[in-house]
mmCIF file of C-alpha atoms in Angstrom:
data_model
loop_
_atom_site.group_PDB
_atom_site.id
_atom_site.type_symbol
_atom_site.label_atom_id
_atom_site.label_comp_id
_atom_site.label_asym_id
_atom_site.label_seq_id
_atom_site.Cartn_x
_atom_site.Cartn_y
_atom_site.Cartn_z
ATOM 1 C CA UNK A 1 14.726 18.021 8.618
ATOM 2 C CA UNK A 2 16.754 20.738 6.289
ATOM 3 C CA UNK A 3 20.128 21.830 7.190
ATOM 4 C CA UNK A 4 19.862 24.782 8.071
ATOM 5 C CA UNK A 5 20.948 28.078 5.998
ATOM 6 C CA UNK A 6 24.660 28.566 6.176
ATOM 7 C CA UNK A 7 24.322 32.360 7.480
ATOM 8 C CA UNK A 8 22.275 30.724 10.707
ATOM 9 C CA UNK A 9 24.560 28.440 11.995
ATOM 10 C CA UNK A 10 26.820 28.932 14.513
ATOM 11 C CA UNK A 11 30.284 29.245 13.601
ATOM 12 C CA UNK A 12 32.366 25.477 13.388
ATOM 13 C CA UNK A 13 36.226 24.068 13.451
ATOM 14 C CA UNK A 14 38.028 21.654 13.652
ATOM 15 C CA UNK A 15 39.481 22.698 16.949
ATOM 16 C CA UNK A 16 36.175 22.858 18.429
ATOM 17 C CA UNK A 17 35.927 19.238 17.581
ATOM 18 C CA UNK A 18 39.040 18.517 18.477
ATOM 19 C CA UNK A 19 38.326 19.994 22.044
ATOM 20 C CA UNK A 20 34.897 18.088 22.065
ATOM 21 C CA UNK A 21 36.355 14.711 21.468
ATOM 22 C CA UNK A 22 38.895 15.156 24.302
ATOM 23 C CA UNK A 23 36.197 15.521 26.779
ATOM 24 C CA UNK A 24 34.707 12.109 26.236
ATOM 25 C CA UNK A 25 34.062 9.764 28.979
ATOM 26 C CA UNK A 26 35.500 6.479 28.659
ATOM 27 C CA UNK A 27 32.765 3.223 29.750
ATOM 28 C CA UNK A 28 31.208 3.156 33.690
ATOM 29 C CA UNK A 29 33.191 -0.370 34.773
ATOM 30 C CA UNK A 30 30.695 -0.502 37.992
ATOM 31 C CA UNK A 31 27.995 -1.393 35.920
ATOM 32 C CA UNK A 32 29.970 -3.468 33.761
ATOM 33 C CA UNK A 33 30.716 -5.748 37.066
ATOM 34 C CA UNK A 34 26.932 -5.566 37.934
ATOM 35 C CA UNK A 35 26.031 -7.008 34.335
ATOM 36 C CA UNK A 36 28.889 -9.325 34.756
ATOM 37 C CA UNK A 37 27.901 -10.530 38.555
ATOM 38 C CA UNK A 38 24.131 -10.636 37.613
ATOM 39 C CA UNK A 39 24.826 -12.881 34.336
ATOM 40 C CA UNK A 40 26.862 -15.733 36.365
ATOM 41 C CA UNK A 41 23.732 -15.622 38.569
ATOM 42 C CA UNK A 42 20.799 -16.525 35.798
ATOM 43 C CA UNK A 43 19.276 -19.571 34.855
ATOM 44 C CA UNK A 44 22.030 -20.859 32.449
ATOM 45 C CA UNK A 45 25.063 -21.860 32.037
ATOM 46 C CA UNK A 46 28.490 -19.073 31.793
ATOM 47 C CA UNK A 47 28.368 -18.021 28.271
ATOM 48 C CA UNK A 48 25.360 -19.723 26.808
ATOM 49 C CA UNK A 49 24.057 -16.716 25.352
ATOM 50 C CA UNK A 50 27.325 -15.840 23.556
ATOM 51 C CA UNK A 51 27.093 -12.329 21.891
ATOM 52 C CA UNK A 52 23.676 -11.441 24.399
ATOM 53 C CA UNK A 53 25.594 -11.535 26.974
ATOM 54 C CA UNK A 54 28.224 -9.111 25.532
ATOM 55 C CA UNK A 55 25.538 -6.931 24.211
ATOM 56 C CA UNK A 56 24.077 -6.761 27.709
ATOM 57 C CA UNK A 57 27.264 -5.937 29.433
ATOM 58 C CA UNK A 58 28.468 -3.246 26.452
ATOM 59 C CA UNK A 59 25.224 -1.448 26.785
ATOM 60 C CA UNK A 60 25.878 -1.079 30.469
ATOM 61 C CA UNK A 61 29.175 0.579 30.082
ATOM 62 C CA UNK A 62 28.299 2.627 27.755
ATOM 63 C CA UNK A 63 24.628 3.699 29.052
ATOM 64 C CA UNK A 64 26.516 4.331 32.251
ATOM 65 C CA UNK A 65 23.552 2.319 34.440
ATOM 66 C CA UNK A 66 22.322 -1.142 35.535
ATOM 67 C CA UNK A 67 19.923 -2.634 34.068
ATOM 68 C CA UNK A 68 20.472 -1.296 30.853
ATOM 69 C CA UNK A 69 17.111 0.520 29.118
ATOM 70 C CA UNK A 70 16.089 0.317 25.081
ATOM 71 C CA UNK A 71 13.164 2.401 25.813
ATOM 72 C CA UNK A 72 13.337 5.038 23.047
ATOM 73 C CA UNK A 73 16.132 4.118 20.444
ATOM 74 C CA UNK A 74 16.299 6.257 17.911
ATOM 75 C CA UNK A 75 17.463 5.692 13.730
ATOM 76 C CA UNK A 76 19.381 8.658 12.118
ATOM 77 C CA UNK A 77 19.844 8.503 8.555
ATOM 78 C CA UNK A 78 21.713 11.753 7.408
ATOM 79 C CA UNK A 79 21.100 12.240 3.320
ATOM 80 C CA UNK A 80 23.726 14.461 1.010
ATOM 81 C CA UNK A 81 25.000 14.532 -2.265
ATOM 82 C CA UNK A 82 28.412 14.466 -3.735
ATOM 83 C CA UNK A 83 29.690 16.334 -6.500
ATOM 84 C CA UNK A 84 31.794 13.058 -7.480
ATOM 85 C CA UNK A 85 28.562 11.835 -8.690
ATOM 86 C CA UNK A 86 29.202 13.938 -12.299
ATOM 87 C CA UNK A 87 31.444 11.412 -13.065
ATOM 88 C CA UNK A 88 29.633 8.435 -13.439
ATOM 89 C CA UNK A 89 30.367 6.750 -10.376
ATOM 90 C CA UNK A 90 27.319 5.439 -9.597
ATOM 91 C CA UNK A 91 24.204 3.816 -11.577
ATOM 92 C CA UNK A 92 21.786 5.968 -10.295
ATOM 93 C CA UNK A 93 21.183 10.117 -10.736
ATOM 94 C CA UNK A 94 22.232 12.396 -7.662
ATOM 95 C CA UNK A 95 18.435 13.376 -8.148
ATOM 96 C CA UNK A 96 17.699 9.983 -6.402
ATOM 97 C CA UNK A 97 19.120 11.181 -3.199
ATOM 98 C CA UNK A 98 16.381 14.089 -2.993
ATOM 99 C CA UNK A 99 13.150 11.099 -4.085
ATOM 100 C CA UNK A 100 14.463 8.578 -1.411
ATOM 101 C CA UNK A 101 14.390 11.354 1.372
ATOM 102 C CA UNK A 102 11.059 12.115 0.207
ATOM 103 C CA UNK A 103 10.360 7.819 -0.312
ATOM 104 C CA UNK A 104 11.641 8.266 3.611
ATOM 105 C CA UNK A 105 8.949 10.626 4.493
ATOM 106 C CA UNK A 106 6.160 9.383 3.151
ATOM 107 C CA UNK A 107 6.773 5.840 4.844
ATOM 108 C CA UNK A 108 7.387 4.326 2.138
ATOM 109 C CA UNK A 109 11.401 2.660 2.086
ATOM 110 C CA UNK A 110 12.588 -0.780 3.932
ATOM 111 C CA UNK A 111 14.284 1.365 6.966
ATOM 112 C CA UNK A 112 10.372 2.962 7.809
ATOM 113 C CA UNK A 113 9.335 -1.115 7.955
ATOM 114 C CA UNK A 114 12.139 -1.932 9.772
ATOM 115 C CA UNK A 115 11.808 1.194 12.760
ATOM 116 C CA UNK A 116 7.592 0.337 12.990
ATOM 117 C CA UNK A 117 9.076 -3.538 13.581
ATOM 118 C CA UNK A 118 10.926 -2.956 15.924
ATOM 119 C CA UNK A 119 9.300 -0.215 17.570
ATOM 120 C CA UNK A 120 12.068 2.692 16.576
ATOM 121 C CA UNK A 121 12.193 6.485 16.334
ATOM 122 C CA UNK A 122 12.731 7.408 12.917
ATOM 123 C CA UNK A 123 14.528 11.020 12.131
ATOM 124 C CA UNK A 124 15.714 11.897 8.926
ATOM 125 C CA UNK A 125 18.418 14.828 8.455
ATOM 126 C CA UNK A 126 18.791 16.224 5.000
ATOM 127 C CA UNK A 127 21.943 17.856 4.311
ATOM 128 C CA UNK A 128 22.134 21.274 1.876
ATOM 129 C CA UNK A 129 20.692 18.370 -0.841
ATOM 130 C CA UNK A 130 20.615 21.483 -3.599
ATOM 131 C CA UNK A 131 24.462 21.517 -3.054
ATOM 132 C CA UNK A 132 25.964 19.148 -3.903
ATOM 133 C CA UNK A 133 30.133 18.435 -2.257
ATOM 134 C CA UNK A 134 32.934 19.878 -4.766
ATOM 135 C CA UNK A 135 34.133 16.622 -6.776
ATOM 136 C CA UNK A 136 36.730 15.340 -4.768
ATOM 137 C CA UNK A 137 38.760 13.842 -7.284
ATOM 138 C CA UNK A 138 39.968 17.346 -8.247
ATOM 139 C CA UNK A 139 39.192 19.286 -5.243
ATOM 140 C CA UNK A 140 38.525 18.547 -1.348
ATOM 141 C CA UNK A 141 34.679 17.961 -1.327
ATOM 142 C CA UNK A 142 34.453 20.607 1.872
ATOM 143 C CA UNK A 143 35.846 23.322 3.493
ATOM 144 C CA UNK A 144 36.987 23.051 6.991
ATOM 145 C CA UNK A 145 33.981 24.910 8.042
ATOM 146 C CA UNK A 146 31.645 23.520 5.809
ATOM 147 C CA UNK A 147 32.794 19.599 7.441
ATOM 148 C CA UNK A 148 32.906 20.785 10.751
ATOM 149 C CA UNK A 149 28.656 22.513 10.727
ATOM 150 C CA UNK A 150 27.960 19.004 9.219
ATOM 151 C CA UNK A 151 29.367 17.125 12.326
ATOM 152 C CA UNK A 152 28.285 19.449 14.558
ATOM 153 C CA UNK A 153 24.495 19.557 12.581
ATOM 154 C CA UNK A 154 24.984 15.428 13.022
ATOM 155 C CA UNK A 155 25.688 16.264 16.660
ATOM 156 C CA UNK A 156 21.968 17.140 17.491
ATOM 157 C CA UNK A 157 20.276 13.867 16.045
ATOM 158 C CA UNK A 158 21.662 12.771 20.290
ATOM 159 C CA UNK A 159 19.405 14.886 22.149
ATOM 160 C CA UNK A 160 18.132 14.191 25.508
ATOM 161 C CA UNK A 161 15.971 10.618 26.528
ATOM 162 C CA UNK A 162 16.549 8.374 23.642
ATOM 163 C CA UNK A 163 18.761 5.384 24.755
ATOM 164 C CA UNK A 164 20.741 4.099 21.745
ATOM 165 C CA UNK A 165 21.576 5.895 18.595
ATOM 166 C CA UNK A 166 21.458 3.604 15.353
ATOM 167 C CA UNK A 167 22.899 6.111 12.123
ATOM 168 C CA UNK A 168 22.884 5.054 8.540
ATOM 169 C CA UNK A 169 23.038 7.067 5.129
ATOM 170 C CA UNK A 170 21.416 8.070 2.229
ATOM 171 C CA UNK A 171 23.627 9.605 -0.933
ATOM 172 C CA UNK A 172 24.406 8.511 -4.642
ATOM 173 C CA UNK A 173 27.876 8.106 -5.110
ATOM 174 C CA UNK A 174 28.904 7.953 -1.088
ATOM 175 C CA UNK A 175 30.677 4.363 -1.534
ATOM 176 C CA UNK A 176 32.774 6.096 -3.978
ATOM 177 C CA UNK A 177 33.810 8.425 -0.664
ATOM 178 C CA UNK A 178 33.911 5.908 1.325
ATOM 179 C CA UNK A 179 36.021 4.104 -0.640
ATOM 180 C CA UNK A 180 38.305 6.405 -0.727
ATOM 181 C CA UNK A 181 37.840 7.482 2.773
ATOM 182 C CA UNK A 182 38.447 3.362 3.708
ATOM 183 C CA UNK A 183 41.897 3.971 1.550
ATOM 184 C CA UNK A 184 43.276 6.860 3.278
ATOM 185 C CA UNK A 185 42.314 5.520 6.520
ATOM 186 C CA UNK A 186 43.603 2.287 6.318
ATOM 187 C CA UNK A 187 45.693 1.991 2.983
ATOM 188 C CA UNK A 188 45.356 0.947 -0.290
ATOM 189 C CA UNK A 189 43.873 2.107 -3.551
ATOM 190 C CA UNK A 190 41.031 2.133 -5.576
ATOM 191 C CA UNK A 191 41.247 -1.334 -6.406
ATOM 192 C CA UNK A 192 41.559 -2.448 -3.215
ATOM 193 C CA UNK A 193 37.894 -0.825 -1.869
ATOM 194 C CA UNK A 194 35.610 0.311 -4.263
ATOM 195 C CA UNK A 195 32.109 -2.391 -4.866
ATOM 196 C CA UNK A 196 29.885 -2.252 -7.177
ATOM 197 C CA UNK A 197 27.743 -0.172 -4.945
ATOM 198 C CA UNK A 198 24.250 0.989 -6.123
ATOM 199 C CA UNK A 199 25.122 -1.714 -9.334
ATOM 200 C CA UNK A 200 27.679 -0.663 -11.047
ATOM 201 C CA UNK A 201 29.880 -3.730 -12.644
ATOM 202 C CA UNK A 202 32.555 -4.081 -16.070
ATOM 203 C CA UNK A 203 33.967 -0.159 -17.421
ATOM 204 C CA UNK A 204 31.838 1.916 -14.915
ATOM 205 C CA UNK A 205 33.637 -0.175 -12.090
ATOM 206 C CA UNK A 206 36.879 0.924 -13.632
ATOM 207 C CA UNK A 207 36.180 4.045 -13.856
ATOM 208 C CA UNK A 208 34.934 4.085 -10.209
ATOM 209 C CA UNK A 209 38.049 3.060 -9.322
ATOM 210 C CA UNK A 210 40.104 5.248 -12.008
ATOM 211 C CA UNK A 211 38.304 8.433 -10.291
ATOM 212 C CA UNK A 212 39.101 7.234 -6.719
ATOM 213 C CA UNK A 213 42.679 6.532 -7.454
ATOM 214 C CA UNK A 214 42.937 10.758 -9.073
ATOM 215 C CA UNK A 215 41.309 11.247 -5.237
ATOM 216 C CA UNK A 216 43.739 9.773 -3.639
ATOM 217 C CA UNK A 217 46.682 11.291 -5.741
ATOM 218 C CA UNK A 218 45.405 14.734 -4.987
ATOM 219 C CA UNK A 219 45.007 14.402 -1.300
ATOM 220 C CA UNK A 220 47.419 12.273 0.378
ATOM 221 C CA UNK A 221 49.686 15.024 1.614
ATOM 222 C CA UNK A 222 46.736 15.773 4.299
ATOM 223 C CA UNK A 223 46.163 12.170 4.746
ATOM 224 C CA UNK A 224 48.132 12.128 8.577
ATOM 225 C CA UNK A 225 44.807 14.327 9.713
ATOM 226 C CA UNK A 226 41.672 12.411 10.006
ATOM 227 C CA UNK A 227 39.394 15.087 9.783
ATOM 228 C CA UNK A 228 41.440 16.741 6.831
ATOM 229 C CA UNK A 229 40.848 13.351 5.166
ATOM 230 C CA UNK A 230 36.945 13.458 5.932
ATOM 231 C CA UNK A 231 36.232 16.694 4.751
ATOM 232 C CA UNK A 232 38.377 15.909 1.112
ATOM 233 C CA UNK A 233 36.983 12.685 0.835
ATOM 234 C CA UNK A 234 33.705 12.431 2.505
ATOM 235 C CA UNK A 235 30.317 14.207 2.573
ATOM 236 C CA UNK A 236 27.981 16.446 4.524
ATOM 237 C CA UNK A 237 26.381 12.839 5.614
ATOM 238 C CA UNK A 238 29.060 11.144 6.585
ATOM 239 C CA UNK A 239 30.704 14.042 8.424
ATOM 240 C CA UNK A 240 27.091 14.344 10.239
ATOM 241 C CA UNK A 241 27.513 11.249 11.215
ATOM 242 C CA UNK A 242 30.933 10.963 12.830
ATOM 243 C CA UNK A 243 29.444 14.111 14.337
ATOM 244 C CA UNK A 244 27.022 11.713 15.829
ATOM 245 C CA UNK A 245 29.085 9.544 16.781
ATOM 246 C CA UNK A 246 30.733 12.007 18.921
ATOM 247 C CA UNK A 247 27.795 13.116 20.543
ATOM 248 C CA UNK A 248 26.515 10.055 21.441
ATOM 249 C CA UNK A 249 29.681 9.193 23.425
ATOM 250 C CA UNK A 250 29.741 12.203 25.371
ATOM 251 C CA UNK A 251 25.799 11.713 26.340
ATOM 252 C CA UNK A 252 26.497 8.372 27.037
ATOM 253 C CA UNK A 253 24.561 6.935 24.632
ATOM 254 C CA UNK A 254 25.595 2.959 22.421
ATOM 255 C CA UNK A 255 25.768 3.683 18.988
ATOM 256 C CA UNK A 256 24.832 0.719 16.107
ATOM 257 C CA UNK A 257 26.728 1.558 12.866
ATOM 258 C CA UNK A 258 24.681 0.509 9.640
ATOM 259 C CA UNK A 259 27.008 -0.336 6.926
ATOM 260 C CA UNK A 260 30.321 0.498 4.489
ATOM 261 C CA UNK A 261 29.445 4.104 4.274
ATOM 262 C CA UNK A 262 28.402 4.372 7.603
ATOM 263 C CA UNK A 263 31.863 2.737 9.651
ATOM 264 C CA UNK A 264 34.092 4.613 7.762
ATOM 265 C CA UNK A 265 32.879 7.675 8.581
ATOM 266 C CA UNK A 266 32.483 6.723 12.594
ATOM 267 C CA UNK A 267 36.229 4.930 11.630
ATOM 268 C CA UNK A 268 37.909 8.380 10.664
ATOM 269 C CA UNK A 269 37.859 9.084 14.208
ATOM 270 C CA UNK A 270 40.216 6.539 15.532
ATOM 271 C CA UNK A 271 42.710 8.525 13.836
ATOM 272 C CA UNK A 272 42.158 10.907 16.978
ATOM 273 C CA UNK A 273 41.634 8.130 19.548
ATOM 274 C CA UNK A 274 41.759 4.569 19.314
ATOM 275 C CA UNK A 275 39.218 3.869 21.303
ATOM 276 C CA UNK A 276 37.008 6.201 20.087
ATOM 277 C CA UNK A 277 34.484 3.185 18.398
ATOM 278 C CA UNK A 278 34.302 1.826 22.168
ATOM 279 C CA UNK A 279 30.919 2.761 22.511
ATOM 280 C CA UNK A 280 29.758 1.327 18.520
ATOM 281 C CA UNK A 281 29.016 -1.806 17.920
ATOM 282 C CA UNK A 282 28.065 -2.633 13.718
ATOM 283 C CA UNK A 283 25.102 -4.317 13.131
ATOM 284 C CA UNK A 284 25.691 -5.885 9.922
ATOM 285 C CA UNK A 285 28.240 -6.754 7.749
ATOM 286 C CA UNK A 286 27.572 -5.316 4.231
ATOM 287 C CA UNK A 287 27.571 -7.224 0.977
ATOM 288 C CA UNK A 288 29.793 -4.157 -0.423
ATOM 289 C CA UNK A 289 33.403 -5.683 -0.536
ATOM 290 C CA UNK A 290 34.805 -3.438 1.460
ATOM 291 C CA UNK A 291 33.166 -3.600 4.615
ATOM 292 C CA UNK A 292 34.458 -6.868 5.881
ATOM 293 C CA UNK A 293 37.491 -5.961 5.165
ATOM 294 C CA UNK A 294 37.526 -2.660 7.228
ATOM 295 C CA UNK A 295 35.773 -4.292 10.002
ATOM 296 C CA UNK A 296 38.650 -6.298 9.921
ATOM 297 C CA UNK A 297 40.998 -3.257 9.944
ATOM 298 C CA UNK A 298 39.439 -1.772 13.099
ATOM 299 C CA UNK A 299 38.847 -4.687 14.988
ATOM 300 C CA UNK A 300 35.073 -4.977 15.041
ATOM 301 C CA UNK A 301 32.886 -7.953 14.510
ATOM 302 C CA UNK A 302 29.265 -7.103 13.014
ATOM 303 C CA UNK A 303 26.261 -8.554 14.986
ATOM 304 C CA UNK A 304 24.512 -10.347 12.053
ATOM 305 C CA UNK A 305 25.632 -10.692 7.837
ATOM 306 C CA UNK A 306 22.753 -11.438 6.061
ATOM 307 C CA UNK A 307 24.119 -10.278 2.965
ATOM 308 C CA UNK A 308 22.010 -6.470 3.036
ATOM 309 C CA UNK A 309 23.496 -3.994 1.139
ATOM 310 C CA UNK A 310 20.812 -0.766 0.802
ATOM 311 C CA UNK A 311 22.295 2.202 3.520
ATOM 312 C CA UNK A 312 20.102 3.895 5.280
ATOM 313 C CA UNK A 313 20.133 2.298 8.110
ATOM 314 C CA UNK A 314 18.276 -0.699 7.389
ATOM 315 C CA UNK A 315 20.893 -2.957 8.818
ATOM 316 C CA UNK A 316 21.317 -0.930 12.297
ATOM 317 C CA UNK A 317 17.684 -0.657 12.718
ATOM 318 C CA UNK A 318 17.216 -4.579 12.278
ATOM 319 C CA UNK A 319 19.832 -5.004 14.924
ATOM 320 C CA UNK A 320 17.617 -3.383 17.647
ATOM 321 C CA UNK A 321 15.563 -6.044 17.797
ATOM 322 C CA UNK A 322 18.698 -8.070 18.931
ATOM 323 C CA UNK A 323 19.568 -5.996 21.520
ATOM 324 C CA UNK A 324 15.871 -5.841 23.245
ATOM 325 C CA UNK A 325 16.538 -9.447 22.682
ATOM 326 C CA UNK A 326 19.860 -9.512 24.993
ATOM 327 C CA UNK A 327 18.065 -6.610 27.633
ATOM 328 C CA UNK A 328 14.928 -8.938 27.635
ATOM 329 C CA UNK A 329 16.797 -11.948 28.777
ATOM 330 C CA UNK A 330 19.446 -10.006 30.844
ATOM 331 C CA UNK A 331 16.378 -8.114 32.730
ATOM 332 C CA UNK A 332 13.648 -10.493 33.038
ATOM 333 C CA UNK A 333 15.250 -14.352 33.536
ATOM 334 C CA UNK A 334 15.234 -15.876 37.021
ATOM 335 C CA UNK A 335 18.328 -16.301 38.956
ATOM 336 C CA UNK A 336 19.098 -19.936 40.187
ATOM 337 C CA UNK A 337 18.101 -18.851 43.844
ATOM 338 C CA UNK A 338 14.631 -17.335 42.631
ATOM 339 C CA UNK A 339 14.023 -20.564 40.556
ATOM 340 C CA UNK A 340 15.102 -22.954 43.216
ATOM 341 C CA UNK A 341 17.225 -24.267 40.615
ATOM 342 C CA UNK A 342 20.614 -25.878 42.059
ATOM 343 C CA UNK A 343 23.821 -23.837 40.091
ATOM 344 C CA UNK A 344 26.877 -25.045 39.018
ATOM 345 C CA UNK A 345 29.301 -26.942 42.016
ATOM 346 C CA UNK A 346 32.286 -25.170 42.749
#
């Protein structure tokens, strides 16, 4: 899907997702305490199924319904470019951006295997690709109204029947923004965030981190505004998906957050409310440095780390297969009285 041209859209602020955000519902605890009751009621004993069972119950609360559904979970990978790219940030061309949405569409990259696997819609939402962010380390990388048509443009990957929204990313040089995006968020500098990313290691490390310190410099007076720190730091992508993100919690829909790139952007939003991951879970913990480290900072434990690194959305879209996993065995196990099986004495 193309963005669409910038005279067709509808007009976009940040009060208007301000005003969005503070109409979103907080989790349904009735069908919490039906997932909770029917657990202590199954053929096992309290807890053995660890994180299934929390999986089980968190889909509930958010889906707003017992039993909980993965019939039609959908992956959203939003692709953009960054102007931060010119300066050798990354090992890889911005033009690569452009051939992996195209790799995307033709079937062809790991996250297409990974969504026929596990029986996943696939959409793909290319953002303005032929224009590239301003380079942030000397200006902000978006206008007001330029962030705020990507999140709302990120808004409509949540439309109506699908179940559970898994986002990722596609964009050379976005773990440069979302280093520095994990920096103003939670603190620190360059140093302190930036991985080698698509590969890069020794003097173009350095200068990663040389150009995300001048970022930093430039834009900290804004930095007590989360969404005047996305649209200076981040990217049409990333602002699509914290977009999504807000979507998905007003249509009551779980979320499953790929990697680095990916939480920070759905992590600028606790600036606004911190509760406002509630309804994400991550799927993966990235082999990018930085990603433990803000899961850390937000509180949030990743389902499975088996050391992935690639974006878009590979990491989210394995994870589905975990939650069918925990609906499967939440849904379709006996209960002690069906099995005749004698449950634990009081």
């Amino acid at each position: 899907m193309q963005n669409p041209p910038a005279n067709d859209r509808p007009a976009a602020s940040f009060a208007e997702i301000r005003a969005v955000i503070a109409q979103w519902p907080g989790p349904d605890q009735a069908s919490g305490t039906l997932a909770t009751a029917r657990e202590g009621q199954l053929t096992k004993p309290p807890g053995a199924l660890g994180r299934l069972e929390e999986i089980t119950q968190w889909l509930c609360e958010w889906q707003g319904r017992h039993p909980p559904q993965l019939d039609r979970p959908r992956v959203a990978v939003f692709a953009g470019n960054h102007g931060v790219a010119a300066r050798g940030v990354s090992a890889f061309p911005a033009a690569v951006t452009k051939q992996m949405v195209a790799n995307f569409v033709a079937g062809g990259a790991a996250v297409n295997q990974l969504c026929r696997a596990v029986d996943a819609e696939l959409r793909v939402y290319e953002m303005a690709l032929d224009e590239p962010t301003q380079d942030f380390s000397r200006a902000a990388a978006l206008s007001e109204e330029e962030c705020a048509h990507a999140m709302s443009y990120g808004m409509m990957a949540v439309e109506p029947g699908i179940d559970l929204l898994c986002l990722g990313e596609m964009g050379i040089a976005n773990t440069t923004s979302a280093s520095a995006l994990a920096a103003a968020v939670v603190g620190g500098n360059g140093r302190d965030w930036a991985g080698p990313g698509t590969g890069v290691a020794g003097s173009a490390l350095e200068n990663k981190i040389a150009v995300i310190d001048e970022a930093l410099k430039l834009h900290r007076a804004h930095f007590k505004d989360p969404l005047e720190i996305l649209r200076r730091l981040g990217g049409r992508e990333l602002a699509a998906i914290a977009g999504a993100v807000i979507a998905a919690r007003l249509a009551r829909v779980p979320v499953l957050l790929d990697g680095f790139a990916c939480t920070v952007a759905a992590a600028v939003l606790r600036g606004i409310d911190p509760r406002a991951l509630d309804h994400c879970m991550v799927a993966h913990v990235s082999a990018e440095p930085g990603h433990k480290r803000l899961l850390e900072a937000i509180g949030k434990r990743a389902l499975v780390d088996l050391g992935m690194r690639l974006g878009e959305g590979s990491g989210a879209a394995l994870a589905i297969g975990i939650l069918r996993a925990a609906v499967a065995c939440h849904t379709g196990m006996a209960t002690f009285a069906e099995a005749g099986v004698s449950g634990k004495d009081g």
